[in-house]
Structures are given as structure tokens and as C-alpha cells.
JSON list of C-alpha atoms in Angstrom, two decimals:
[
{"chain": "A", "resi": 30, "resn": "MET", "atom": "CA", "xyz": [20.43, -39.51, 24.33]},
{"chain": "A", "resi": 31, "resn": "SER", "atom": "CA", "xyz": [17.67, -37.50, 22.70]},
{"chain": "A", "resi": 32, "resn": "GLU", "atom": "CA", "xyz": [15.62, -38.87, 19.87]},
{"chain": "A", "resi": 33, "resn": "ARG", "atom": "CA", "xyz": [15.54, -37.11, 16.55]},
{"chain": "A", "resi": 34, "resn": "THR", "atom": "CA", "xyz": [12.22, -36.42, 14.93]},
{"chain": "A", "resi": 35, "resn": "THR", "atom": "CA", "xyz": [11.81, -36.15, 11.21]},
{"chain": "A", "resi": 36, "resn": "ALA", "atom": "CA", "xyz": [9.38, -33.62, 9.78]},
{"chain": "A", "resi": 37, "resn": "PHE", "atom": "CA", "xyz": [7.47, -34.80, 6.74]},
{"chain": "A", "resi": 38, "resn": "PRO", "atom": "CA", "xyz": [5.82, -32.41, 4.29]},
{"chain": "A", "resi": 39, "resn": "ALA", "atom": "CA", "xyz": [2.06, -32.22, 4.52]},
{"chain": "A", "resi": 40, "resn": "THR", "atom": "CA", "xyz": [0.10, -34.21, 1.98]},
{"chain": "A", "resi": 41, "resn": "ARG", "atom": "CA", "xyz": [-2.36, -32.50, -0.34]},
{"chain": "A", "resi": 42, "resn": "ASP", "atom": "CA", "xyz": [-5.26, -33.75, 1.78]},
{"chain": "A", "resi": 43, "resn": "GLU", "atom": "CA", "xyz": [-3.62, -32.35, 4.91]},
{"chain": "A", "resi": 44, "resn": "GLU", "atom": "CA", "xyz": [-2.96, -29.03, 3.19]},
{"chain": "A", "resi": 45, "resn": "ARG", "atom": "CA", "xyz": [-6.60, -28.89, 2.10]},
{"chain": "A", "resi": 46, "resn": "ILE", "atom": "CA", "xyz": [-7.83, -29.64, 5.62]},
{"chain": "A", "resi": 47, "resn": "LEU", "atom": "CA", "xyz": [-5.52, -27.00, 7.10]},
{"chain": "A", "resi": 48, "resn": "ALA", "atom": "CA", "xyz": [-6.71, -24.46, 4.53]},
{"chain": "A", "resi": 49, "resn": "GLU", "atom": "CA", "xyz": [-10.34, -25.24, 5.35]},
{"chain": "A", "resi": 50, "resn": "LEU", "atom": "CA", "xyz": [-9.69, -24.95, 9.09]},
{"chain": "A", "resi": 51, "resn": "ASN", "atom": "CA", "xyz": [-7.93, -21.63, 8.60]},
{"chain": "A", "resi": 52, "resn": "LYS", "atom": "CA", "xyz": [-10.81, -20.36, 6.47]},
{"chain": "A", "resi": 53, "resn": "LYS", "atom": "CA", "xyz": [-13.29, -21.38, 9.18]},
{"chain": "A", "resi": 54, "resn": "PHE", "atom": "CA", "xyz": [-11.15, -19.74, 11.85]},
{"chain": "A", "resi": 55, "resn": "VAL", "atom": "CA", "xyz": [-11.00, -16.49, 9.89]},
{"chain": "A", "resi": 56, "resn": "HIS", "atom": "CA", "xyz": [-14.75, -16.60, 9.21]},
{"chain": "A", "resi": 57, "resn": "ASP", "atom": "CA", "xyz": [-15.57, -17.20, 12.89]},
{"chain": "A", "resi": 58, "resn": "ALA", "atom": "CA", "xyz": [-13.14, -14.53, 14.03]},
{"chain": "A", "resi": 59, "resn": "ARG", "atom": "CA", "xyz": [-14.69, -12.00, 11.66]},
{"chain": "A", "resi": 60, "resn": "ARG", "atom": "CA", "xyz": [-18.21, -12.96, 12.71]},
{"chain": "A", "resi": 61, "resn": "GLN", "atom": "CA", "xyz": [-17.31, -12.45, 16.36]},
{"chain": "A", "resi": 62, "resn": "GLN", "atom": "CA", "xyz": [-15.52, -9.19, 15.51]},
{"chain": "A", "resi": 63, "resn": "LEU", "atom": "CA", "xyz": [-12.23, -10.52, 16.86]},
{"chain": "A", "resi": 64, "resn": "ILE", "atom": "CA", "xyz": [-10.17, -9.11, 13.97]},
{"chain": "A", "resi": 65, "resn": "GLU", "atom": "CA", "xyz": [-9.34, -5.43, 13.67]},
{"chain": "A", "resi": 66, "resn": "ILE", "atom": "CA", "xyz": [-6.84, -5.74, 10.81]},
{"chain": "A", "resi": 67, "resn": "SER", "atom": "CA", "xyz": [-6.34, -8.35, 8.09]},
{"chain": "A", "resi": 68, "resn": "TYR", "atom": "CA", "xyz": [-3.17, -8.34, 6.04]},
{"chain": "A", "resi": 69, "resn": "ARG", "atom": "CA", "xyz": [-1.35, -10.17, 3.31]},
{"chain": "A", "resi": 70, "resn": "ILE", "atom": "CA", "xyz": [1.86, -9.68, 1.36]},
{"chain": "A", "resi": 71, "resn": "VAL", "atom": "CA", "xyz": [1.73, -9.68, -2.43]},
{"chain": "A", "resi": 72, "resn": "ASP", "atom": "CA", "xyz": [4.55, -9.87, -4.94]},
{"chain": "A", "resi": 73, "resn": "SER", "atom": "CA", "xyz": [5.07, -7.00, -7.35]},
{"chain": "A", "resi": 74, "resn": "PRO", "atom": "CA", "xyz": [7.75, -5.75, -9.78]},
{"chain": "A", "resi": 75, "resn": "ILE", "atom": "CA", "xyz": [8.95, -3.39, -7.03]},
{"chain": "A", "resi": 76, "resn": "GLY", "atom": "CA", "xyz": [9.12, -6.03, -4.30]},
{"chain": "A", "resi": 77, "resn": "GLY", "atom": "CA", "xyz": [6.72, -7.42, -1.73]},
{"chain": "A", "resi": 78, "resn": "LEU", "atom": "CA", "xyz": [3.89, -5.10, -0.76]},
{"chain": "A", "resi": 79, "resn": "LEU", "atom": "CA", "xyz": [2.11, -5.42, 2.56]},
{"chain": "A", "resi": 80, "resn": "LEU", "atom": "CA", "xyz": [-1.62, -4.77, 2.23]},
{"chain": "A", "resi": 81, "resn": "ALA", "atom": "CA", "xyz": [-3.63, -4.21, 5.40]},
{"chain": "A", "resi": 82, "resn": "SER", "atom": "CA", "xyz": [-7.33, -3.50, 5.80]},
{"chain": "A", "resi": 83, "resn": "THR", "atom": "CA", "xyz": [-9.92, -2.81, 8.46]},
{"chain": "A", "resi": 84, "resn": "GLU", "atom": "CA", "xyz": [-13.66, -3.27, 8.20]},
{"chain": "A", "resi": 85, "resn": "ALA", "atom": "CA", "xyz": [-13.76, 0.26, 6.74]},
{"chain": "A", "resi": 86, "resn": "GLY", "atom": "CA", "xyz": [-11.28, -0.38, 3.94]},
{"chain": "A", "resi": 87, "resn": "LEU", "atom": "CA", "xyz": [-7.65, -0.49, 2.90]},
{"chain": "A", "resi": 88, "resn": "VAL", "atom": "CA", "xyz": [-5.63, 1.14, 5.68]},
{"chain": "A", "resi": 89, "resn": "ARG", "atom": "CA", "xyz": [-2.02, 0.56, 4.64]},
{"chain": "A", "resi": 90, "resn": "VAL", "atom": "CA", "xyz": [0.17, -0.31, 1.66]},
{"chain": "A", "resi": 91, "resn": "ALA", "atom": "CA", "xyz": [3.80, -0.75, 2.70]},
{"chain": "A", "resi": 92, "resn": "PHE", "atom": "CA", "xyz": [7.00, -1.29, 0.75]},
{"chain": "A", "resi": 93, "resn": "GLU", "atom": "CA", "xyz": [9.59, -3.89, 1.76]},
{"chain": "A", "resi": 94, "resn": "THR", "atom": "CA", "xyz": [12.04, -1.10, 2.56]},
{"chain": "A", "resi": 95, "resn": "GLU", "atom": "CA", "xyz": [9.73, 0.15, 5.30]},
{"chain": "A", "resi": 96, "resn": "GLY", "atom": "CA", "xyz": [10.02, -3.15, 7.18]},
{"chain": "A", "resi": 97, "resn": "HIS", "atom": "CA", "xyz": [6.76, -5.07, 7.21]},
{"chain": "A", "resi": 98, "resn": "GLU", "atom": "CA", "xyz": [7.13, -6.21, 10.83]},
{"chain": "A", "resi": 99, "resn": "ARG", "atom": "CA", "xyz": [7.65, -2.61, 11.91]},
{"chain": "A", "resi": 100, "resn": "ILE", "atom": "CA", "xyz": [4.56, -1.52, 9.99]},
{"chain": "A", "resi": 101, "resn": "LEU", "atom": "CA", "xyz": [2.48, -4.24, 11.68]},
{"chain": "A", "resi": 102, "resn": "ASP", "atom": "CA", "xyz": [3.73, -3.03, 15.06]},
{"chain": "A", "resi": 103, "resn": "VAL", "atom": "CA", "xyz": [2.65, 0.52, 14.19]},
{"chain": "A", "resi": 104, "resn": "LEU", "atom": "CA", "xyz": [-0.78, -0.72, 13.08]},
{"chain": "A", "resi": 105, "resn": "ALA", "atom": "CA", "xyz": [-1.18, -2.72, 16.29]},
{"chain": "A", "resi": 106, "resn": "HIS", "atom": "CA", "xyz": [-0.43, 0.43, 18.29]},
{"chain": "A", "resi": 107, "resn": "LYS", "atom": "CA", "xyz": [-2.50, 2.90, 16.27]},
{"chain": "A", "resi": 108, "resn": "VAL", "atom": "CA", "xyz": [-5.44, 0.75, 15.13]},
{"chain": "A", "resi": 109, "resn": "GLY", "atom": "CA", "xyz": [-5.63, -2.33, 17.33]},
{"chain": "A", "resi": 110, "resn": "PRO", "atom": "CA", "xyz": [-3.68, -5.43, 18.33]},
{"chain": "A", "resi": 111, "resn": "ARG", "atom": "CA", "xyz": [-6.04, -7.98, 16.80]},
{"chain": "A", "resi": 112, "resn": "ILE", "atom": "CA", "xyz": [-4.21, -8.55, 13.52]},
{"chain": "A", "resi": 113, "resn": "LEU", "atom": "CA", "xyz": [-4.51, -11.64, 11.35]},
{"chain": "A", "resi": 114, "resn": "LYS", "atom": "CA", "xyz": [-2.49, -12.69, 8.33]},
{"chain": "A", "resi": 115, "resn": "ASP", "atom": "CA", "xyz": [-5.05, -13.87, 5.79]},
{"chain": "A", "resi": 116, "resn": "ASP", "atom": "CA", "xyz": [-3.83, -14.71, 2.29]},
{"chain": "A", "resi": 117, "resn": "ARG", "atom": "CA", "xyz": [-7.45, -15.01, 1.14]},
{"chain": "A", "resi": 118, "resn": "SER", "atom": "CA", "xyz": [-8.31, -11.45, 2.11]},
{"chain": "A", "resi": 119, "resn": "LEU", "atom": "CA", "xyz": [-7.81, -8.22, 0.18]},
{"chain": "A", "resi": 120, "resn": "ASP", "atom": "CA", "xyz": [-8.44, -9.95, -3.13]},
{"chain": "A", "resi": 121, "resn": "ASP", "atom": "CA", "xyz": [-9.76, -6.77, -4.79]},
{"chain": "A", "resi": 122, "resn": "ALA", "atom": "CA", "xyz": [-6.72, -4.75, -3.74]},
{"chain": "A", "resi": 123, "resn": "ALA", "atom": "CA", "xyz": [-4.31, -7.48, -4.85]},
{"chain": "A", "resi": 124, "resn": "ARG", "atom": "CA", "xyz": [-6.09, -7.87, -8.19]},
{"chain": "A", "resi": 125, "resn": "GLN", "atom": "CA", "xyz": [-6.17, -4.13, -8.90]},
{"chain": "A", "resi": 126, "resn": "LEU", "atom": "CA", "xyz": [-2.49, -3.74, -8.03]},
{"chain": "A", "resi": 127, "resn": "ASP", "atom": "CA", "xyz": [-1.65, -6.61, -10.38]},
{"chain": "A", "resi": 128, "resn": "GLN", "atom": "CA", "xyz": [-3.67, -4.91, -13.13]},
{"chain": "A", "resi": 129, "resn": "TYR", "atom": "CA", "xyz": [-1.94, -1.61, -12.42]},
{"chain": "A", "resi": 130, "resn": "PHE", "atom": "CA", "xyz": [1.53, -3.10, -12.75]},
{"chain": "A", "resi": 131, "resn": "SER", "atom": "CA", "xyz": [0.52, -4.84, -15.99]},
{"chain": "A", "resi": 132, "resn": "GLY", "atom": "CA", "xyz": [-0.68, -1.51, -17.41]},
{"chain": "A", "resi": 133, "resn": "ALA", "atom": "CA", "xyz": [-4.33, -2.59, -17.53]},
{"chain": "A", "resi": 134, "resn": "LEU", "atom": "CA", "xyz": [-5.62, -0.31, -14.75]},
{"chain": "A", "resi": 135, "resn": "GLN", "atom": "CA", "xyz": [-5.16, 3.43, -14.36]},
{"chain": "A", "resi": 136, "resn": "GLU", "atom": "CA", "xyz": [-7.43, 4.27, -11.42]},
{"chain": "A", "resi": 137, "resn": "PHE", "atom": "CA", "xyz": [-8.09, 2.27, -8.27]},
{"chain": "A", "resi": 138, "resn": "SER", "atom": "CA", "xyz": [-11.59, 1.68, -6.98]},
{"chain": "A", "resi": 139, "resn": "LEU", "atom": "CA", "xyz": [-11.28, 0.48, -3.39]},
{"chain": "A", "resi": 140, "resn": "PRO", "atom": "CA", "xyz": [-12.79, 1.44, -0.03]},
{"chain": "A", "resi": 141, "resn": "LEU", "atom": "CA", "xyz": [-10.13, 3.33, 1.91]},
{"chain": "A", "resi": 142, "resn": "ASP", "atom": "CA", "xyz": [-9.53, 3.90, 5.61]},
{"chain": "A", "resi": 143, "resn": "LEU", "atom": "CA", "xyz": [-7.39, 7.00, 6.22]},
{"chain": "A", "resi": 144, "resn": "ARG", "atom": "CA", "xyz": [-7.58, 6.95, 10.01]},
{"chain": "A", "resi": 145, "resn": "LEU", "atom": "CA", "xyz": [-3.76, 6.99, 10.22]},
{"chain": "A", "resi": 146, "resn": "SER", "atom": "CA", "xyz": [-3.67, 10.53, 8.79]},
{"chain": "A", "resi": 147, "resn": "THR", "atom": "CA", "xyz": [-4.62, 13.87, 10.31]},
{"chain": "A", "resi": 148, "resn": "GLU", "atom": "CA", "xyz": [-7.49, 15.82, 8.79]},
{"chain": "A", "resi": 149, "resn": "PHE", "atom": "CA", "xyz": [-5.16, 18.02, 6.73]},
{"chain": "A", "resi": 150, "resn": "ARG", "atom": "CA", "xyz": [-3.11, 15.09, 5.50]},
{"chain": "A", "resi": 151, "resn": "ARG", "atom": "CA", "xyz": [-6.28, 13.21, 4.54]},
{"chain": "A", "resi": 152, "resn": "GLN", "atom": "CA", "xyz": [-7.31, 16.22, 2.47]},
{"chain": "A", "resi": 153, "resn": "VAL", "atom": "CA", "xyz": [-3.97, 16.20, 0.66]},
{"chain": "A", "resi": 154, "resn": "GLN", "atom": "CA", "xyz": [-3.90, 12.43, 0.20]},
{"chain": "A", "resi": 155, "resn": "LEU", "atom": "CA", "xyz": [-7.39, 12.33, -1.28]},
{"chain": "A", "resi": 156, "resn": "GLU", "atom": "CA", "xyz": [-6.36, 15.12, -3.66]},
{"chain": "A", "resi": 157, "resn": "LEU", "atom": "CA", "xyz": [-3.56, 12.86, -4.89]},
{"chain": "A", "resi": 158, "resn": "GLY", "atom": "CA", "xyz": [-6.19, 10.54, -6.31]},
{"chain": "A", "resi": 159, "resn": "ARG", "atom": "CA", "xyz": [-7.30, 13.32, -8.65]},
{"chain": "A", "resi": 160, "resn": "ILE", "atom": "CA", "xyz": [-3.92, 13.51, -10.40]},
{"chain": "A", "resi": 161, "resn": "ALA", "atom": "CA", "xyz": [-4.45, 11.70, -13.69]},
{"chain": "A", "resi": 162, "resn": "TYR", "atom": "CA", "xyz": [-2.51, 8.58, -14.63]},
{"chain": "A", "resi": 163, "resn": "GLY", "atom": "CA", "xyz": [0.64, 9.52, -16.53]},
{"chain": "A", "resi": 164, "resn": "GLN", "atom": "CA", "xyz": [0.52, 13.12, -15.29]},
{"chain": "A", "resi": 165, "resn": "THR", "atom": "CA", "xyz": [2.44, 14.91, -12.55]},
{"chain": "A", "resi": 166, "resn": "GLN", "atom": "CA", "xyz": [1.90, 17.96, -10.38]},
{"chain": "A", "resi": 167, "resn": "SER", "atom": "CA", "xyz": [4.18, 19.96, -8.13]},
{"chain": "A", "resi": 168, "resn": "TYR", "atom": "CA", "xyz": [3.77, 20.16, -4.38]},
{"chain": "A", "resi": 169, "resn": "ALA", "atom": "CA", "xyz": [2.85, 23.82, -4.89]},
{"chain": "A", "resi": 170, "resn": "GLN", "atom": "CA", "xyz": [0.09, 22.90, -7.35]},
{"chain": "A", "resi": 171, "resn": "VAL", "atom": "CA", "xyz": [-1.39, 20.40, -4.91]},
{"chain": "A", "resi": 172, "resn": "ALA", "atom": "CA", "xyz": [-1.34, 23.08, -2.21]},
{"chain": "A", "resi": 173, "resn": "GLU", "atom": "CA", "xyz": [-3.20, 25.44, -4.52]},
{"chain": "A", "resi": 174, "resn": "HIS", "atom": "CA", "xyz": [-5.78, 22.80, -5.43]},
{"chain": "A", "resi": 175, "resn": "ILE", "atom": "CA", "xyz": [-6.73, 22.24, -1.80]},
{"chain": "A", "resi": 176, "resn": "GLY", "atom": "CA", "xyz": [-7.03, 26.00, -1.28]},
{"chain": "A", "resi": 177, "resn": "LYS", "atom": "CA", "xyz": [-3.90, 26.39, 0.86]},
{"chain": "A", "resi": 178, "resn": "PRO", "atom": "CA", "xyz": [-1.19, 27.76, -1.47]},
{"chain": "A", "resi": 179, "resn": "LYS", "atom": "CA", "xyz": [1.19, 28.57, 1.39]},
{"chain": "A", "resi": 180, "resn": "ALA", "atom": "CA", "xyz": [1.13, 25.03, 2.77]},
{"chain": "A", "resi": 181, "resn": "VAL", "atom": "CA", "xyz": [3.69, 23.59, 0.34]},
{"chain": "A", "resi": 182, "resn": "ARG", "atom": "CA", "xyz": [5.89, 22.08, 3.05]},
{"chain": "A", "resi": 183, "resn": "ALA", "atom": "CA", "xyz": [2.88, 20.58, 4.79]},
{"chain": "A", "resi": 184, "resn": "VAL", "atom": "CA", "xyz": [1.78, 19.06, 1.49]},
{"chain": "A", "resi": 185, "resn": "GLY", "atom": "CA", "xyz": [5.22, 17.51, 1.16]},
{"chain": "A", "resi": 186, "resn": "SER", "atom": "CA", "xyz": [4.89, 16.01, 4.63]},
{"chain": "A", "resi": 187, "resn": "ALA", "atom": "CA", "xyz": [1.45, 14.63, 3.77]},
{"chain": "A", "resi": 188, "resn": "CYS", "atom": "CA", "xyz": [2.90, 12.95, 0.68]},
{"chain": "A", "resi": 189, "resn": "ALA", "atom": "CA", "xyz": [5.83, 11.58, 2.66]},
{"chain": "A", "resi": 190, "resn": "THR", "atom": "CA", "xyz": [3.47, 10.00, 5.22]},
{"chain": "A", "resi": 191, "resn": "ASN", "atom": "CA", "xyz": [0.88, 8.76, 2.73]},
{"chain": "A", "resi": 192, "resn": "PRO", "atom": "CA", "xyz": [-0.28, 5.39, 4.16]},
{"chain": "A", "resi": 193, "resn": "LEU", "atom": "CA", "xyz": [-1.60, 4.22, 0.79]},
{"chain": "A", "resi": 194, "resn": "PRO", "atom": "CA", "xyz": [1.15, 4.78, -1.80]},
{"chain": "A", "resi": 195, "resn": "ILE", "atom": "CA", "xyz": [0.39, 3.72, -5.38]},
{"chain": "A", "resi": 196, "resn": "VAL", "atom": "CA", "xyz": [-3.36, 3.62, -4.60]},
{"chain": "A", "resi": 197, "resn": "LEU", "atom": "CA", "xyz": [-3.21, 7.32, -3.67]},
{"chain": "A", "resi": 198, "resn": "PRO", "atom": "CA", "xyz": [-0.42, 8.24, -6.11]},
{"chain": "A", "resi": 199, "resn": "CYS", "atom": "CA", "xyz": [1.98, 10.49, -4.23]},
{"chain": "A", "resi": 200, "resn": "HIS", "atom": "CA", "xyz": [4.63, 9.36, -6.73]},
{"chain": "A", "resi": 201, "resn": "ARG", "atom": "CA", "xyz": [2.98, 11.76, -9.21]},
{"chain": "A", "resi": 202, "resn": "VAL", "atom": "CA", "xyz": [4.01, 14.79, -7.15]},
{"chain": "A", "resi": 203, "resn": "LEU", "atom": "CA", "xyz": [7.35, 16.43, -8.01]},
{"chain": "A", "resi": 204, "resn": "ARG", "atom": "CA", "xyz": [9.23, 19.52, -6.99]},
{"chain": "A", "resi": 205, "resn": "THR", "atom": "CA", "xyz": [8.53, 22.74, -8.86]},
{"chain": "A", "resi": 206, "resn": "ASP", "atom": "CA", "xyz": [11.80, 22.38, -10.78]},
{"chain": "A", "resi": 207, "resn": "GLY", "atom": "CA", "xyz": [10.75, 18.92, -12.00]},
{"chain": "A", "resi": 208, "resn": "SER", "atom": "CA", "xyz": [13.08, 16.95, -9.73]},
{"chain": "A", "resi": 209, "resn": "LEU", "atom": "CA", "xyz": [11.71, 13.93, -7.91]},
{"chain": "A", "resi": 210, "resn": "GLY", "atom": "CA", "xyz": [11.61, 15.19, -4.34]},
{"chain": "A", "resi": 211, "resn": "GLY", "atom": "CA", "xyz": [11.22, 12.33, -1.88]},
{"chain": "A", "resi": 212, "resn": "TYR", "atom": "CA", "xyz": [9.34, 9.04, -1.80]},
{"chain": "A", "resi": 213, "resn": "LEU", "atom": "CA", "xyz": [8.60, 6.50, 0.91]},
{"chain": "A", "resi": 214, "resn": "GLY", "atom": "CA", "xyz": [9.59, 3.61, -1.33]},
{"chain": "A", "resi": 215, "resn": "GLY", "atom": "CA", "xyz": [12.78, 5.29, -2.53]},
{"chain": "A", "resi": 216, "resn": "LEU", "atom": "CA", "xyz": [13.47, 7.45, -5.56]},
{"chain": "A", "resi": 217, "resn": "GLY", "atom": "CA", "xyz": [14.24, 4.44, -7.73]},
{"chain": "A", "resi": 218, "resn": "VAL", "atom": "CA", "xyz": [10.74, 3.08, -7.15]},
{"chain": "A", "resi": 219, "resn": "LYS", "atom": "CA", "xyz": [9.22, 6.51, -7.72]},
{"chain": "A", "resi": 220, "resn": "THR", "atom": "CA", "xyz": [10.96, 6.71, -11.08]},
{"chain": "A", "resi": 221, "resn": "GLN", "atom": "CA", "xyz": [9.83, 3.20, -12.01]},
{"chain": "A", "resi": 222, "resn": "LEU", "atom": "CA", "xyz": [6.20, 4.02, -11.27]},
{"chain": "A", "resi": 223, "resn": "LEU", "atom": "CA", "xyz": [6.35, 7.25, -13.26]},
{"chain": "A", "resi": 224, "resn": "LYS", "atom": "CA", "xyz": [7.91, 5.47, -16.24]},
{"chain": "A", "resi": 225, "resn": "LEU", "atom": "CA", "xyz": [5.33, 2.70, -16.02]},
{"chain": "A", "resi": 226, "resn": "GLU", "atom": "CA", "xyz": [2.62, 5.32, -16.40]},
{"chain": "A", "resi": 227, "resn": "ASN", "atom": "CA", "xyz": [4.51, 7.45, -18.90]},
{"chain": "A", "resi": 228, "resn": "PRO", "atom": "CA", "xyz": [7.47, 5.82, -20.71]},
{"chain": "A", "resi": 229, "resn": "GLU", "atom": "CA", "xyz": [8.58, 9.29, -21.86]},
{"chain": "A", "resi": 230, "resn": "PHE", "atom": "CA", "xyz": [9.14, 10.49, -18.30]},
{"chain": "A", "resi": 231, "resn": "GLY", "atom": "CA", "xyz": [12.70, 11.78, -18.31]},
{"chain": "A", "resi": 232, "resn": "GLY", "atom": "CA", "xyz": [13.71, 12.02, -14.67]},
{"chain": "A", "resi": 233, "resn": "GLY", "atom": "CA", "xyz": [15.24, 9.62, -12.19]},
{"chain": "A", "resi": 234, "resn": "GLU", "atom": "CA", "xyz": [16.70, 6.18, -12.67]},
{"chain": "A", "resi": 235, "resn": "ALA", "atom": "CA", "xyz": [16.11, 3.45, -15.23]},
{"chain": "A", "resi": 236, "resn": "THR", "atom": "CA", "xyz": [12.88, 1.48, -15.04]},
{"chain": "A", "resi": 237, "resn": "LEU", "atom": "CA", "xyz": [12.51, -2.20, -14.26]},
{"chain": "A", "resi": 238, "resn": "PHE", "atom": "CA", "xyz": [9.40, -2.52, -16.43]}
]
């Protein structure tokens, strides 16, 4: 006959000790360069967002619909397997996203790591950051702005594979006829972000904000 064990919740002192040990572990791991990627998941009005960073900067923002475990697997393959969940990391990114969703921030100021993108896609994705808050451009306009007016389809692909949505605002890019086009987080989320920035935006679905 097997014995049953009862699990008791940790006391506040035990939680504090565990938090301190985890902090020390993270500090030592960073000092010894044992971590290639730190990540955390933050709540937002559009669902949980996975934030991941390298020593160079923010490398990925992922929606729940992408599957956070799948994204971590991709990062392990493309960046490195030494990944650590650290709820104390990425404070600047989490704070700026919170300010963005509250309407208090219009432009992000974060170090970025675009190693997941090809040279052309990096060029497009950085151009996205120049589209003003509350404004939109067409894929064709973005292609013109980077000096490659015939690369409209390639611009669309660069937007669709943008590793840093919201921070590099691919949601501000529409089709020439004003329709939404595509979006990694889904067209409902794209509409919500556009209406957050400009309540008079007339396309897409109703906003949650």
C-alpha cells in the first residue's frame, strides 16, 4: 500500500528564499554567459505575449495564437538552446508595452536583435518603425520608401514574418485598396491595434479597447 503525500503551499519566507535563489542563479548564469535567450510572458488586452531577448536586444514578440512553446523551439534552433524563463527580465519591454496599450506611449525605444530576419526583411522591418502612430501605409508605399517599388510581394512577406510585431508596427501596413491584408496575430488583433491608435479607423472588426 503506497503512502500519500500532501503538498503544502510555500510560506512567504519560502517564496522569498526561492525568489532570491532564482535571482542568484540567473545572475550567475548571465555572468558565466550560460544564457543565450531570456524570456517571459506578459498579459495584454490581446492575450499573453511572449517576449524574448538576447544580449543584443529584443529578439521576439509572439502572440498566443503562434504557440509559445513552438516559438521557443524555433528560437532554440535558430539562436541557441540555452533559454531561461526569467520573470524579472525584459522589464523595459514589458513596461513600454503596458504604456502602449494604455495609450501613453506611441513609439518604442528598445534595443532590437533582428538576427531572425534576412537582410532584405530587416530593411523592411526597420522601415515599419518609421510609420507614425495612428497612420497607415500600403505595402506598395513601403516598397517605394526602401527604394524597391517592384518588391511589393516581398514586403508583404517581410511583414508577415516580422519577429517583433507591435514594436515594429507591421499592423500599420494595409493593402492598396485599404483592406487589412494579413497579420501574424490575426485580423481581429490587427484591427484592435489600429483602433487603439486611431479610434476613427474604419476597417476590420470591433475593438476590445
